[in-house]
Every structure is written in C-alpha cells, then in structure tokens.
C-alpha cells in the first residue's frame, strides 16, 4: 500500500528541482500525479517517464488555473492534493529593485499560490491537502532578496487563512520553509550542460559547511519527503503550520 494510493495530486513548477522530486516521490507512493509547469519540454518528458500527466500552467494567470483544473477533472474526475511549488528568485538590494522586478516575483510566488488555492479548493475532495512552498525567508530576513522574502512571508499568511477557512471540509493546508536546497535556484550551474552537477554540489556543501549546523546544502529529495508527509495521512492532525527544513540554519548562531 502506497501512502498516496488513489489520490490525485497536482504539483506546480514540477518540471525540475523540488517539484520534480515531489512528482517522482508522490508517483512512487501511489498517487496519480499532474506535473504543471511553463517548461513544457522538460515537464512532458518527466510526466512520460514516471507515468504522470502534464499540463502547461503559468501559475500567475487565472485562466491558466481554470484550464488546468478542468484538465485534471477531465482526466481523473477528482483532485485530492495540491502542491504550490512554482517560484522564482531575484537578487537585488531593496532600494535598487525596479517595481517591475518586484511585481514579477509577487506574480509567481504570491499570486500563483493565491490563485492555486482559489481555483483548486472548491473542486477538491473533502479531506484533501494543500502544501504551499514558502521558504526560510518566510520566517526571517535575508539581505538582497527583499521581493522574494516579502512573497514568502505572504505565503505563510495565505496558508494560515486557508487552513482556517477550509478546515470545515477537513482540507489541511500547510507550508514548507526550505533553507538552501541544491536546485537550479540555489545552484544555477545545474542549468549549465557543461557543468558537472556532482562537482557543483560538492562546492556548495563546502560553502554551506560554515553556515548551516548540519554542514551542507539540502537536497530536493529531502524536501519532497516533507511534502509527502504533509500530503499523506501521516500528518492527519496538522494544519496551518510552517515546517522548516534547513539543516538547522534558523536554530540560531554558534559563537564557539
Ligand atoms: P527551480 O528553479 O529548480 O524550480 C522552480 C520551478 O518553477 C521551475 O520548474 C520553473 O519552470 C517553475 N516556474 C517558474 N515560474 C513559473 C510559473 N509562472 N508558472 C509555473 N511554473 C513556474 O527551483 P526550486 O528550488 O525547485 O524551487 C521550488 C520552490 O522552492 C520555489 O517556490 C522556491 O521559491 C522554493 N525554495 C527554494 C529554495 C532553494 O534553495 N532552492 C529555498 C527555499 C524555497
């Protein structure tokens, strides 16, 4: 028996990175998985490989969500789980951030999460689950990522409100707050076909050795296991909460 047997789960931003690992793990746990992304080539290839289906979805568009939810209902007749994972990051000091850039980050990270819950929750089976991807920067500041941190704080607010509003239907809504994770977002060398992923990961582990108590960067497979916990009955009495997965980064500082 898989932990997600019989459940239909849509994962946004699932063509690569954490979303890809979530799609793989959920499929292995018995779910019927819908891979949603704007990277159609990668998303379709992944869906074919793991026996999932693919929908093109730009999470910042209400029409896109309407069409994606209709496609899931047509294919599977139901939807039991949503992982709002799609996200983008831009680096800039607050005073140097152009409004367009700020709004671009808001559109994907914050509006995307809002629209996802708005479109999916009314169609979701009672007892369903929503996992929103926030960040370590939803709970603390980090210089040079003002737009990103603002949207991730907002994702936590949306998570708590949705948990309260959807509890009567036993729909649970939680957020995951990763620290640094070895995907293209934190390790752009992963997008360079000439780079050796093992080597870049080793370099990042070295970088994080002095920053993070557990002494290395996180792996997307580790985040996927947390998303599985929050999507399965293993977390049946948990809703409205942020779950930090950061190798101890937020625990405090060490002066010795
Ligand atoms: P990633 O860049 O590898 O993956 C992001 C995915 O989102 C990509 O597949 C991308 O195509 C998709 N995406 C971007 N804009 C989209 C849109 N408008 N509509 C649909 N899909 C879109 O990075 P990742 O690390 O896998 O990021 C996944 C989530 O984890 C994001 O929400 C990110 O903010 C969050 N996160 C990442 C880290 C990290 O260090 N990697 C840390 C904390 C939180």
Coordinates of C-alpha atoms and ligand atoms in Angstrom, one line a residue:
X1 CA 0.0 0.0 0.0
X2 CA 1.4 3.4 -1.0
X3 CA 0.8 6.4 1.2
X4 CA -1.0 8.2 -1.6
X5 CA -2.9 5.4 -3.2
X6 CA -6.0 6.6 -5.0
X7 CA -5.2 10.3 -4.6
X8 CA -4.8 12.8 -7.5
X9 CA -2.2 15.4 -6.8
X10 CA -1.2 18.5 -8.9
X11 CA 2.4 19.8 -8.4
X12 CA 3.2 23.2 -9.9
X13 CA 6.7 24.0 -11.1
X14 CA 7.3 20.3 -11.3
X15 CA 9.5 20.1 -14.4
X16 CA 12.6 20.3 -12.3
X17 CA 14.1 20.9 -8.9
X18 CA 12.0 20.2 -5.8
X19 CA 8.7 19.9 -7.8
X20 CA 10.3 17.2 -9.9
X21 CA 11.3 15.2 -6.8
X22 CA 7.9 15.7 -5.3
X23 CA 6.3 14.4 -8.5
X24 CA 8.6 11.4 -8.6
X25 CA 8.1 10.5 -4.9
X26 CA 4.3 11.0 -5.0
X27 CA 4.1 8.8 -8.0
X28 CA 6.1 6.1 -6.2
X29 CA 3.8 6.5 -3.3
X30 CA 0.8 5.6 -5.5
X31 CA -0.6 9.0 -6.4
X32 CA -1.9 9.9 -9.8
X33 CA 0.3 13.0 -10.4
X34 CA -0.2 16.0 -12.6
X35 CA 3.0 17.8 -13.5
X36 CA 2.3 21.5 -14.1
X37 CA 4.9 24.0 -15.4
X38 CA 5.8 26.5 -18.1
X39 CA 8.8 24.4 -19.1
X40 CA 6.8 22.1 -21.5
X41 CA 9.6 20.0 -22.9
X42 CA 11.0 19.0 -19.5
X43 CA 7.6 18.7 -17.9
X44 CA 6.2 16.4 -20.6
X45 CA 9.4 14.2 -20.6
X46 CA 9.2 13.8 -16.8
X47 CA 5.5 13.0 -16.9
X48 CA 6.0 10.4 -19.6
X49 CA 8.9 8.8 -17.6
X50 CA 7.0 8.5 -14.4
X51 CA 3.5 7.7 -15.7
X52 CA 2.0 11.1 -14.8
X53 CA 0.2 13.6 -16.9
X54 CA 1.4 17.1 -17.9
X55 CA -0.5 20.5 -18.1
X56 CA 1.0 23.7 -19.2
X57 CA 0.3 26.2 -16.4
X58 CA 1.6 29.7 -15.7
X59 CA 0.6 30.0 -12.1
X60 CA 0.2 33.7 -12.3
X61 CA -2.8 33.5 -14.6
X62 CA -6.4 32.9 -13.5
X63 CA -7.4 31.4 -16.9
X64 CA -4.4 29.1 -16.8
X65 CA -5.6 27.7 -13.4
X66 CA -9.2 27.3 -14.7
X67 CA -7.9 25.3 -17.7
X68 CA -5.5 23.2 -15.6
X69 CA -8.2 22.3 -13.0
X70 CA -10.7 21.4 -15.8
X71 CA -8.0 19.2 -17.5
X72 CA -7.4 17.4 -14.2
X73 CA -11.1 16.8 -13.6
X74 CA -11.5 15.6 -17.3
X75 CA -8.6 13.1 -16.9
X76 CA -9.1 11.8 -13.4
X77 CA -12.5 13.0 -12.3
X78 CA -11.2 14.4 -9.0
X79 CA -8.4 16.3 -7.2
X80 CA -7.2 15.5 -3.7
X81 CA -3.9 17.3 -3.4
X82 CA -2.2 20.5 -4.5
X83 CA 1.5 21.4 -4.0
X84 CA 2.0 25.1 -4.8
X85 CA 5.8 24.8 -5.6
X86 CA 6.4 27.1 -8.5
X87 CA 8.6 30.0 -7.6
X88 CA 11.3 32.4 -8.8
X89 CA 14.1 34.3 -7.1
X90 CA 15.7 37.7 -8.0
X91 CA 18.6 39.2 -6.2
X92 CA 18.7 43.0 -5.6
X93 CA 19.0 45.4 -2.7
X94 CA 15.6 46.8 -1.8
X95 CA 16.4 50.3 -2.9
X96 CA 17.7 49.1 -6.3
X97 CA 14.8 46.8 -7.0
X98 CA 12.7 48.0 -10.0
X99 CA 9.0 47.9 -9.4
X100 CA 8.6 45.5 -12.4
X101 CA 11.0 43.0 -10.9
X102 CA 9.2 43.2 -7.5
X103 CA 5.9 42.6 -9.2
X104 CA 7.3 39.7 -11.3
X105 CA 8.2 37.9 -8.1
X106 CA 4.9 38.7 -6.5
X107 CA 3.0 37.4 -9.5
X108 CA 4.6 34.0 -9.5
X109 CA 5.3 33.3 -5.8
X110 CA 2.4 35.1 -4.1
X111 CA -0.4 35.5 -6.7
X112 CA 0.4 32.0 -8.0
X113 CA -0.2 30.5 -4.6
X114 CA -3.3 32.5 -4.0
X115 CA -4.8 31.6 -7.4
X116 CA -3.9 28.0 -6.9
X117 CA -5.8 27.7 -3.7
X118 CA -8.7 29.8 -5.1
X119 CA -9.0 27.6 -8.2
X120 CA -8.4 24.2 -6.7
X121 CA -10.0 24.3 -3.2
X122 CA -13.6 24.5 -4.5
X123 CA -13.0 21.5 -6.7
X124 CA -11.0 19.5 -4.2
X125 CA -12.4 16.4 -2.5
X126 CA -13.2 16.9 1.2
X127 CA -10.2 15.7 3.3
X128 CA -7.7 16.9 0.6
X129 CA -4.4 18.6 1.2
X130 CA -2.6 21.8 0.1
X131 CA 1.1 22.3 0.6
X132 CA 2.4 25.8 -0.1
X133 CA 6.1 26.3 -0.7
X134 CA 7.3 29.2 1.4
X135 CA 11.0 29.5 2.5
X136 CA 13.4 30.0 5.3
X137 CA 13.0 33.7 4.3
X138 CA 9.3 33.5 5.2
X139 CA 10.4 33.5 8.8
X140 CA 13.5 35.7 8.8
X141 CA 15.2 38.3 6.7
X142 CA 17.9 37.8 4.2
X143 CA 19.7 40.7 2.5
X144 CA 19.3 41.1 -1.3
X145 CA 16.1 39.1 -1.6
X146 CA 13.5 41.6 -0.5
X147 CA 10.9 40.9 -3.1
X148 CA 11.3 37.1 -2.6
X149 CA 11.2 37.3 1.2
X150 CA 8.1 39.5 1.1
X151 CA 6.2 37.0 -1.1
X152 CA 7.3 34.0 1.1
X153 CA 6.0 35.8 4.2
X154 CA 2.8 36.3 2.3
X155 CA 2.6 32.6 1.5
X156 CA 2.6 31.8 5.2
X157 CA -0.3 34.3 5.8
X158 CA -2.3 32.7 3.0
X159 CA -1.6 29.3 4.4
X160 CA -2.9 30.1 7.8
X161 CA -6.1 31.8 6.5
X162 CA -6.8 28.9 4.1
X163 CA -6.3 26.4 6.9
X164 CA -8.9 28.1 9.0
X165 CA -11.4 28.6 6.1
X166 CA -11.0 25.0 4.7
X167 CA -10.9 23.1 8.0
X168 CA -14.7 22.5 8.0
X169 CA -14.2 20.4 4.8
X170 CA -11.2 18.6 6.5
X171 CA -8.9 20.1 3.9
X172 CA -5.5 20.7 5.5
X173 CA -3.2 23.5 4.4
X174 CA 0.5 23.7 5.5
X175 CA 3.7 25.4 4.3
X176 CA 7.2 24.1 3.8
X177 CA 10.1 26.5 4.6
X178 CA 13.3 25.2 3.0
X179 CA 16.7 26.7 3.7
X180 CA 19.2 26.4 0.8
X181 CA 18.4 23.5 -1.5
X182 CA 20.6 22.2 -4.3
X183 CA 18.4 23.0 -7.3
X184 CA 18.8 25.5 -10.2
X185 CA 17.5 28.2 -7.9
X186 CA 20.4 28.0 -5.4
X187 CA 22.8 26.3 -7.8
X188 CA 22.4 27.9 -11.3
X189 CA 25.3 25.7 -12.6
X190 CA 22.7 22.9 -12.7
X191 CA 21.4 24.6 -15.8
X192 CA 24.8 24.6 -17.5
X193 CA 25.1 21.5 -19.7
X194 CA 28.9 21.7 -19.4
X195 CA 28.9 21.7 -15.6
X196 CA 29.3 18.6 -13.5
X197 CA 26.4 18.5 -11.1
X198 CA 28.3 16.4 -8.6
X199 CA 31.2 18.8 -8.5
X200 CA 28.9 21.9 -8.1
X201 CA 27.1 20.2 -5.3
X202 CA 30.4 19.4 -3.5
X203 CA 31.3 23.1 -3.9
X204 CA 28.0 24.2 -2.4
X205 CA 28.4 21.7 0.5
X206 CA 31.7 23.3 1.2
X207 CA 30.2 26.8 1.1
X208 CA 27.4 25.8 3.5
X209 CA 29.7 23.9 5.8
X210 CA 30.4 27.1 7.8
X211 CA 26.8 28.5 7.5
X212 CA 24.5 25.6 8.4
X213 CA 24.8 23.4 11.5
X214 CA 24.3 20.2 9.5
X215 CA 27.2 21.3 7.4
X216 CA 25.8 21.0 3.8
X217 CA 23.2 22.3 1.4
X218 CA 19.8 20.5 1.4
X219 CA 18.7 18.1 -1.3
X220 CA 15.4 18.4 -3.2
X221 CA 14.6 14.7 -2.4
X222 CA 14.6 15.7 1.3
X223 CA 12.1 18.5 0.7
X224 CA 10.0 16.0 -1.3
X225 CA 9.8 13.7 1.7
X226 CA 8.4 16.6 3.8
X227 CA 5.9 17.4 1.1
X228 CA 4.8 13.7 1.1
X229 CA 4.4 13.7 4.9
X230 CA 2.1 16.8 4.7
X231 CA 0.1 15.3 1.7
X232 CA -0.4 11.9 3.3
X233 CA -2.5 10.8 6.3
X234 CA 0.8 10.7 8.4
X235 CA 0.0 14.4 9.1
X236 CA -3.7 13.9 9.6
X237 CA -3.9 16.3 12.7
X238 CA -1.7 19.1 11.3
X239 CA -2.9 22.2 9.6
X240 CA -2.0 25.8 9.2
X241 CA 1.7 25.3 10.1
X242 CA 5.1 26.3 8.6
X243 CA 7.6 23.4 8.5
X244 CA 11.2 24.5 8.4
X245 CA 13.7 22.2 6.6
X246 CA 17.0 24.0 6.7
X247 CA 19.8 21.9 8.3
X248 CA 19.4 23.9 11.5
X249 CA 20.2 27.3 9.9
X250 CA 17.3 29.0 11.7
X251 CA 18.2 27.5 15.1
X252 CA 20.5 30.3 16.0
X253 CA 24.1 31.2 15.8
X254 CA 27.1 29.4 17.3
X255 CA 29.9 31.5 18.8
X256 CA 32.2 28.7 19.6
Ligands
LIG1 P1 13.8 25.6 -9.6 O1 14.1 27.0 -10.2 O2 14.6 24.5 -10.0 O3 12.3 25.2 -9.9 C1 11.2 26.2 -10.0 C2 10.2 25.6 -11.0 O4 9.1 26.6 -11.0 C3 10.8 25.5 -12.4 O5 10.4 24.3 -13.0 C4 10.1 26.7 -13.1 O6 9.9 26.5 -14.5 C5 8.8 26.8 -12.4 N1 8.1 28.1 -12.6 C6 8.7 29.3 -12.6 N2 7.7 30.2 -12.9 C7 6.6 29.6 -13.1 C8 5.3 30.0 -13.4 N3 4.9 31.3 -13.6 N4 4.3 29.0 -13.6 C9 4.6 27.7 -13.4 N5 5.8 27.3 -13.1 C10 6.8 28.2 -12.9 O7 13.8 25.9 -8.0 P2 13.4 25.0 -6.8 O8 14.4 25.2 -5.7 O9 13.0 23.7 -7.2 O10 12.1 25.9 -6.3 C11 10.9 25.3 -5.9 C12 10.2 26.1 -4.8 O11 11.1 26.0 -3.6 C13 10.1 27.6 -5.1 O12 8.9 28.1 -4.6 C14 11.2 28.2 -4.3 O13 11.0 29.6 -4.0 C15 11.3 27.4 -3.1 N6 12.5 27.4 -2.3 C16 13.7 27.0 -2.9 C17 14.9 27.1 -2.2 C18 16.2 26.7 -2.8 O14 17.2 27.0 -2.1 N7 16.3 26.0 -3.9 C19 14.8 27.5 -0.8 C20 13.6 27.9 -0.3 C21 12.4 27.8 -1.1

